[in-house]
PDB file of C-alpha atoms in Angstrom:
ATOM      1  CA  MET A 154       8.283 -54.150  27.351  1.00 71.00           C
ATOM      2  CA  PRO A 155       6.966 -53.343  30.866  1.00 81.00           C
ATOM      3  CA  ARG A 156       4.075 -55.483  32.055  1.00 86.00           C
ATOM      4  CA  TYR A 157       1.663 -52.545  32.410  1.00 85.00           C
ATOM      5  CA  LEU A 158       2.282 -51.562  28.771  1.00 85.00           C
ATOM      6  CA  LYS A 159       1.602 -55.112  27.595  1.00 85.00           C
ATOM      7  CA  ILE A 160      -1.693 -55.074  29.462  1.00 88.00           C
ATOM      8  CA  ALA A 161      -2.629 -51.673  28.011  1.00 89.00           C
ATOM      9  CA  MET A 162      -1.843 -52.959  24.519  1.00 87.00           C
ATOM     10  CA  ASP A 163      -3.844 -56.149  25.091  1.00 87.00           C
ATOM     11  CA  LEU A 164      -6.912 -54.228  26.303  1.00 90.00           C
ATOM     12  CA  ALA A 165      -6.597 -51.739  23.433  1.00 89.00           C
ATOM     13  CA  ALA A 166      -6.439 -54.647  20.964  1.00 90.00           C
ATOM     14  CA  ARG A 167      -9.563 -56.194  22.491  1.00 89.00           C
ATOM     15  CA  ILE A 168     -11.375 -52.855  22.240  1.00 89.00           C
ATOM     16  CA  ALA A 169     -10.156 -52.280  18.666  1.00 89.00           C
ATOM     17  CA  SER A 170     -11.363 -55.738  17.609  1.00 90.00           C
ATOM     18  CA  GLY A 171     -14.814 -55.139  19.129  1.00 89.00           C
ATOM     19  CA  GLU A 172     -14.401 -57.860  21.765  1.00 90.00           C
ATOM     20  CA  ILE A 173     -14.923 -55.110  24.339  1.00 88.00           C
ATOM     21  CA  PRO A 174     -17.478 -52.707  22.784  1.00 90.00           C
ATOM     22  CA  GLU A 175     -17.712 -48.945  23.248  1.00 89.00           C
ATOM     23  CA  GLY A 176     -19.889 -47.937  26.186  1.00 88.00           C
ATOM     24  CA  SER A 177     -19.268 -51.142  28.093  1.00 89.00           C
ATOM     25  CA  ARG A 178     -17.716 -51.221  31.528  1.00 87.00           C
ATOM     26  CA  LEU A 179     -14.562 -53.070  32.462  1.00 84.00           C
ATOM     27  CA  LYS A 180     -14.264 -55.220  35.539  1.00 77.00           C
ATOM     28  CA  GLY A 181     -12.769 -53.649  38.635  1.00 78.00           C
ATOM     29  CA  ARG A 182      -9.042 -53.273  39.066  1.00 80.00           C
ATOM     30  CA  SER A 183      -8.860 -56.160  41.510  1.00 80.00           C
ATOM     31  CA  THR A 184     -10.631 -58.478  39.085  1.00 82.00           C
ATOM     32  CA  LEU A 185      -8.394 -57.371  36.195  1.00 84.00           C
ATOM     33  CA  ALA A 186      -5.345 -57.806  38.423  1.00 85.00           C
ATOM     34  CA  THR A 187      -6.389 -61.406  39.053  1.00 85.00           C
ATOM     35  CA  GLU A 188      -7.106 -61.986  35.349  1.00 85.00           C
ATOM     36  CA  TYR A 189      -3.671 -60.722  34.292  1.00 86.00           C
ATOM     37  CA  ASN A 190      -1.924 -62.076  37.383  1.00 89.00           C
ATOM     38  CA  VAL A 191      -0.456 -58.703  38.370  1.00 90.00           C
ATOM     39  CA  SER A 192      -0.879 -56.213  41.191  1.00 90.00           C
ATOM     40  CA  PRO A 193      -3.735 -53.667  41.232  1.00 87.00           C
ATOM     41  CA  GLU A 194      -1.079 -50.942  40.912  1.00 90.00           C
ATOM     42  CA  THR A 195       0.027 -52.408  37.583  1.00 90.00           C
ATOM     43  CA  ILE A 196      -3.575 -52.353  36.369  1.00 87.00           C
ATOM     44  CA  ARG A 197      -3.922 -48.752  37.579  1.00 89.00           C
ATOM     45  CA  ARG A 198      -0.932 -47.736  35.435  1.00 90.00           C
ATOM     46  CA  SER A 199      -2.371 -49.568  32.413  1.00 88.00           C
ATOM     47  CA  MET A 200      -5.749 -47.850  32.830  1.00 89.00           C
ATOM     48  CA  SER A 201      -4.060 -44.479  33.299  1.00 89.00           C
ATOM     49  CA  ILE A 202      -2.291 -44.805  29.925  1.00 89.00           C
ATOM     50  CA  LEU A 203      -5.509 -45.726  28.117  1.00 90.00           C
ATOM     51  CA  SER A 204      -7.365 -42.942  29.901  1.00 90.00           C
ATOM     52  CA  ASP A 205      -4.751 -40.393  28.758  1.00 89.00           C
ATOM     53  CA  LYS A 206      -5.331 -41.569  25.166  1.00 88.00           C
ATOM     54  CA  ASN A 207      -9.126 -41.256  25.573  1.00 91.00           C
ATOM     55  CA  VAL A 208      -9.616 -44.955  24.963  1.00 90.00           C
ATOM     56  CA  LEU A 209     -11.511 -45.290  28.231  1.00 91.00           C
ATOM     57  CA  LYS A 210     -12.632 -43.185  31.173  1.00 90.00           C
ATOM     58  CA  ILE A 211     -12.016 -43.940  34.824  1.00 87.00           C
ATOM     59  CA  MET A 212     -15.093 -42.950  36.807  1.00 83.00           C
ATOM     60  CA  LEU A 213     -14.710 -42.908  40.565  1.00 77.00           C
ATOM     61  CA  GLY A 214     -17.280 -45.188  42.120  1.00 71.00           C
ATOM     62  CA  SER A 215     -18.654 -46.247  38.728  1.00 71.00           C
ATOM     63  CA  GLY A 216     -15.810 -48.296  37.262  1.00 80.00           C
ATOM     64  CA  ILE A 217     -14.117 -48.001  33.889  1.00 88.00           C
ATOM     65  CA  VAL A 218     -16.106 -47.083  30.774  1.00 90.00           C
ATOM     66  CA  ILE A 219     -14.908 -47.780  27.220  1.00 89.00           C
ATOM     67  CA  LEU A 220     -15.011 -44.542  25.198  1.00 90.00           C
ATOM     68  CA  SER A 221     -13.575 -45.097  21.736  1.00 90.00           C
ATOM     69  CA  LYS A 222     -12.687 -47.995  19.479  1.00 89.00           C
ATOM     70  CA  GLU A 223     -11.022 -45.551  17.043  1.00 90.00           C
ATOM     71  CA  ASN A 224      -8.780 -44.160  19.790  1.00 90.00           C
ATOM     72  CA  ALA A 225      -7.812 -47.710  20.716  1.00 89.00           C
ATOM     73  CA  ILE A 226      -6.763 -48.343  17.104  1.00 88.00           C
ATOM     74  CA  GLN A 227      -4.761 -45.094  17.042  1.00 87.00           C
ATOM     75  CA  PHE A 228      -3.070 -45.993  20.338  1.00 86.00           C
ATOM     76  CA  ILE A 229      -1.967 -49.366  18.957  1.00 85.00           C
ATOM     77  CA  LYS A 230      -0.683 -47.776  15.750  1.00 84.00           C
ATOM     78  CA  SER A 231       1.169 -45.036  17.614  1.00 82.00           C
ATOM     79  CA  PHE A 232       2.720 -47.536  19.999  1.00 73.00           C
ATOM     80  CA  LYS A 233       3.912 -49.769  17.160  1.00 75.00           C
ATOM     81  CA  ASP A 234       5.390 -46.746  15.349  1.00 68.00           C
ATOM     82  CA  ASP A 235       7.241 -45.691  18.509  1.00 67.00           C
ATOM     83  CA  GLU A 236       8.455 -49.248  18.992  1.00 70.00           C
ATOM     84  CA  ARG A 237       9.682 -49.353  15.385  1.00 70.00           C
ATOM     85  CA  VAL A 238      11.532 -46.038  15.795  1.00 68.00           C
ATOM     86  CA  ALA A 239      13.146 -47.281  19.008  1.00 68.00           C
ATOM     87  CA  ASP A 240      14.225 -50.459  17.208  1.00 72.00           C
ATOM     88  CA  LEU A 241      15.704 -48.449  14.321  1.00 73.00           C
ATOM     89  CA  ARG A 242      17.546 -46.178  16.753  1.00 78.00           C
ATOM     90  CA  LEU A 243      19.020 -49.209  18.494  1.00 78.00           C
ATOM     91  CA  LYS A 244      20.175 -50.694  15.186  1.00 80.00           C
ATOM     92  CA  LEU A 245      21.654 -47.330  14.161  1.00 80.00           C
ATOM     93  CA  ALA A 246      23.550 -47.072  17.440  1.00 82.00           C
ATOM     94  CA  GLN A 247      24.910 -50.603  16.939  1.00 82.00           C
ATOM     95  CA  LEU A 248      25.998 -49.795  13.382  1.00 81.00           C
ATOM     96  CA  MET A 249      27.651 -46.554  14.501  1.00 83.00           C
ATOM     97  CA  GLU A 250      29.536 -48.494  17.175  1.00 82.00           C
ATOM     98  CA  LYS A 251      30.709 -51.015  14.583  1.00 82.00           C
ATOM     99  CA  ARG A 252      31.681 -48.204  12.221  1.00 81.00           C
ATOM    100  CA  SER A 253      33.684 -46.492  14.960  1.00 78.00           C
ATOM    101  CA  GLY A 254      35.562 -49.715  15.608  1.00 79.00           C
ATOM    102  CA  MET A 255      36.250 -50.181  11.896  1.00 82.00           C
ATOM    103  CA  ASP A 256      37.441 -46.572  11.547  1.00 78.00           C
ATOM    104  CA  GLU A 257      39.884 -47.080  14.413  1.00 81.00           C
ATOM    105  CA  GLU A 258      41.153 -50.317  12.871  1.00 80.00           C
ATOM    106  CA  ILE A 259      41.578 -48.683   9.451  1.00 79.00           C
ATOM    107  CA  LEU A 260      43.472 -45.766  11.021  1.00 77.00           C
ATOM    108  CA  SER A 261      45.697 -48.166  12.947  1.00 79.00           C
ATOM    109  CA  LEU A 262      46.512 -50.226   9.839  1.00 77.00           C
ATOM    110  CA  THR A 263      47.167 -47.085   7.813  1.00 75.00           C
ATOM    111  CA  LYS A 264      49.579 -45.791  10.428  1.00 74.00           C
ATOM    112  CA  GLN A 265      51.370 -49.123  10.411  1.00 75.00           C
ATOM    113  CA  ILE A 266      51.788 -48.880   6.640  1.00 72.00           C
ATOM    114  CA  ILE A 267      53.191 -45.356   6.919  1.00 70.00           C
ATOM    115  CA  ASP A 268      55.498 -46.446   9.754  1.00 68.00           C
ATOM    116  CA  MET A 269      56.844 -49.207   7.506  1.00 67.00           C
ATOM    117  CA  TYR A 270      57.754 -46.562   4.911  1.00 61.00           C
ATOM    118  CA  ARG A 271      59.605 -44.639   7.580  1.00 58.00           C
ATOM    119  CA  TYR A 272      61.923 -47.481   8.532  1.00 54.00           C
ATOM    120  CA  LYS A 273      65.410 -46.691   7.353  1.00 49.00           C
ATOM    121  CA  ARG A 274      66.323 -49.821   5.487  1.00 45.00           C
ATOM    122  CA  SER A 275      68.794 -50.045   2.637  1.00 41.00           C
ATOM    123  CA  ASP A 276      66.199 -51.511   0.271  1.00 46.00           C
ATOM    124  CA  LEU A 277      63.522 -48.868   0.888  1.00 46.00           C
ATOM    125  CA  ILE A 278      63.369 -45.184   0.037  1.00 63.00           C
ATOM    126  CA  THR A 279      62.610 -43.097   3.105  1.00 75.00           C
ATOM    127  CA  PRO A 280      59.663 -40.739   2.511  1.00 85.00           C
ATOM    128  CA  VAL A 281      59.911 -37.075   3.449  1.00 89.00           C
ATOM    129  CA  GLU A 282      56.966 -35.254   5.045  1.00 91.00           C
ATOM    130  CA  ILE A 283      56.529 -31.701   3.759  1.00 92.00           C
ATOM    131  CA  PRO A 284      53.829 -29.448   5.276  1.00 93.00           C
ATOM    132  CA  LEU A 285      52.133 -27.063   2.853  1.00 93.00           C
ATOM    133  CA  PRO A 286      52.543 -23.358   3.646  1.00 91.00           C
ATOM    134  CA  GLY A 287      49.278 -21.601   4.483  1.00 88.00           C
ATOM    135  CA  LYS A 288      49.475 -19.500   1.319  1.00 90.00           C
ATOM    136  CA  SER A 289      50.845 -22.177  -0.968  1.00 92.00           C
ATOM    137  CA  PRO A 290      49.712 -21.654  -4.600  1.00 94.00           C
ATOM    138  CA  ILE A 291      48.935 -25.380  -4.928  1.00 93.00           C
ATOM    139  CA  ILE A 292      46.144 -25.309  -2.310  1.00 93.00           C
ATOM    140  CA  GLY A 293      42.806 -26.040  -3.937  1.00 93.00           C
ATOM    141  CA  LYS A 294      44.430 -27.583  -7.010  1.00 93.00           C
ATOM    142  CA  SER A 295      44.634 -31.251  -7.956  1.00 93.00           C
ATOM    143  CA  ILE A 296      47.708 -33.422  -8.325  1.00 92.00           C
ATOM    144  CA  GLY A 297      46.925 -34.008 -11.998  1.00 91.00           C
ATOM    145  CA  GLU A 298      46.338 -30.327 -12.689  1.00 92.00           C
ATOM    146  CA  LEU A 299      49.681 -29.408 -11.108  1.00 92.00           C
ATOM    147  CA  GLU A 300      51.632 -32.177 -12.901  1.00 92.00           C
ATOM    148  CA  ILE A 301      53.658 -32.754  -9.730  1.00 91.00           C
ATOM    149  CA  TRP A 302      55.970 -35.427 -11.063  1.00 91.00           C
ATOM    150  CA  HIS A 303      56.590 -33.579 -14.339  1.00 91.00           C
ATOM    151  CA  ASN A 304      57.417 -30.315 -12.535  1.00 91.00           C
ATOM    152  CA  THR A 305      59.333 -31.629  -9.523  1.00 91.00           C
ATOM    153  CA  GLY A 306      60.213 -35.297 -10.091  1.00 91.00           C
ATOM    154  CA  ALA A 307      58.602 -36.121  -6.742  1.00 90.00           C
ATOM    155  CA  THR A 308      56.409 -39.171  -6.233  1.00 90.00           C
ATOM    156  CA  ILE A 309      53.602 -38.569  -3.741  1.00 92.00           C
ATOM    157  CA  ILE A 310      52.935 -41.694  -1.653  1.00 90.00           C
ATOM    158  CA  GLY A 311      50.508 -40.151   0.812  1.00 91.00           C
ATOM    159  CA  VAL A 312      48.906 -37.079   2.344  1.00 93.00           C
ATOM    160  CA  VAL A 313      48.484 -36.588   6.093  1.00 92.00           C
ATOM    161  CA  GLN A 314      45.365 -34.658   7.143  1.00 88.00           C
ATOM    162  CA  GLN A 315      45.241 -34.191  10.911  1.00 80.00           C
ATOM    163  CA  LYS A 316      44.396 -37.739  12.110  1.00 77.00           C
ATOM    164  CA  ASP A 317      43.743 -39.169   8.658  1.00 84.00           C
ATOM    165  CA  ILE A 318      46.277 -40.530   6.191  1.00 87.00           C
ATOM    166  CA  ILE A 319      45.452 -40.838   2.496  1.00 89.00           C
ATOM    167  CA  LEU A 320      47.696 -43.373   0.786  1.00 87.00           C
ATOM    168  CA  SER A 321      48.518 -43.045  -2.911  1.00 86.00           C
ATOM    169  CA  PRO A 322      46.184 -40.099  -3.611  1.00 89.00           C
ATOM    170  CA  GLY A 323      44.998 -40.087  -7.197  1.00 87.00           C
ATOM    171  CA  PRO A 324      45.311 -37.302  -9.800  1.00 90.00           C
ATOM    172  CA  TYR A 325      41.991 -35.772  -8.719  1.00 91.00           C
ATOM    173  CA  TYR A 326      43.054 -35.175  -5.129  1.00 92.00           C
ATOM    174  CA  GLU A 327      42.970 -31.440  -4.275  1.00 93.00           C
ATOM    175  CA  PHE A 328      45.437 -30.102  -1.732  1.00 93.00           C
ATOM    176  CA  CYS A 329      44.212 -28.431   1.489  1.00 91.00           C
ATOM    177  CA  ALA A 330      45.933 -25.857   3.689  1.00 89.00           C
ATOM    178  CA  SER A 331      46.546 -28.322   6.525  1.00 88.00           C
ATOM    179  CA  ASP A 332      48.038 -31.062   4.312  1.00 93.00           C
ATOM    180  CA  ARG A 333      51.396 -32.658   5.009  1.00 92.00           C
ATOM    181  CA  VAL A 334      52.609 -34.349   1.836  1.00 93.00           C
ATOM    182  CA  LEU A 335      54.672 -37.549   1.893  1.00 93.00           C
ATOM    183  CA  ILE A 336      57.034 -37.728  -1.076  1.00 91.00           C
ATOM    184  CA  VAL A 337      60.004 -39.833  -2.147  1.00 88.00           C
ATOM    185  CA  GLY A 338      62.943 -38.648  -4.178  1.00 84.00           C
ATOM    186  CA  ASP A 339      66.547 -37.530  -3.896  1.00 86.00           C
ATOM    187  CA  GLU A 340      67.721 -34.253  -2.350  1.00 87.00           C
ATOM    188  CA  ASN A 341      67.238 -32.326  -5.596  1.00 90.00           C
ATOM    189  CA  VAL A 342      63.669 -33.578  -5.896  1.00 90.00           C
ATOM    190  CA  ILE A 343      62.890 -32.574  -2.318  1.00 90.00           C
ATOM    191  CA  GLU A 344      64.357 -29.124  -2.922  1.00 92.00           C
ATOM    192  CA  ARG A 345      62.351 -28.692  -6.127  1.00 93.00           C
ATOM    193  CA  PHE A 346      59.119 -29.822  -4.409  1.00 93.00           C
ATOM    194  CA  ASN A 347      59.658 -27.373  -1.556  1.00 92.00           C
ATOM    195  CA  ALA A 348      60.218 -24.570  -4.058  1.00 93.00           C
ATOM    196  CA  PHE A 349      57.147 -25.651  -6.042  1.00 93.00           C
ATOM    197  CA  VAL A 350      54.752 -25.594  -3.050  1.00 92.00           C
ATOM    198  CA  ASN A 351      56.122 -22.198  -2.028  1.00 91.00           C
ATOM    199  CA  GLY A 352      55.536 -20.772  -5.498  1.00 87.00           C
ATOM    200  CA  ILE A 353      59.238 -20.255  -6.202  1.00 82.00           C
ATOM    201  CA  LEU A 354      59.664 -22.810  -8.955  1.00 67.00           C
TER     202      LEU A 354
END
């Protein structure tokens, strides 16, 4: 917190507590500067803030007059609320940064898993990626509702949605127009799945 704000808060607290009563006059800027061990300019900025909030009035040639204890209390409350909001915003920004890092890590790990499926090894079945046609009759319907395995024999191991990959989607997953479906099965299964998503089967 800047020094001039700390001084403004301290003076407002003293006014709010009654230590400095309404109607009294504060010492000159030079005296206050010595008391708080700061420059007169810093005191001027502190007084300007309190003057703007009608806590006190700066009278040229007559010093500084305390106007309102209530306004001092409101200033303190408002400042603490603003400080709390700033603190919450900082924490939110930190959480969002952590979340972004976690999202990137999750995406990276998911891609690695999919890449492992794509390796052509003799002991693994290579998945086939099939994009859904824009007017596919299965769009908007769930895997369970369509009975994919019963109708095509295909096993769905994942769905690619732009930058996201959904592994092992459950029976309640509903297909979208931009989906690319990862399935495993022999040539007949792939042919039947293609026909199914195109509304031929």
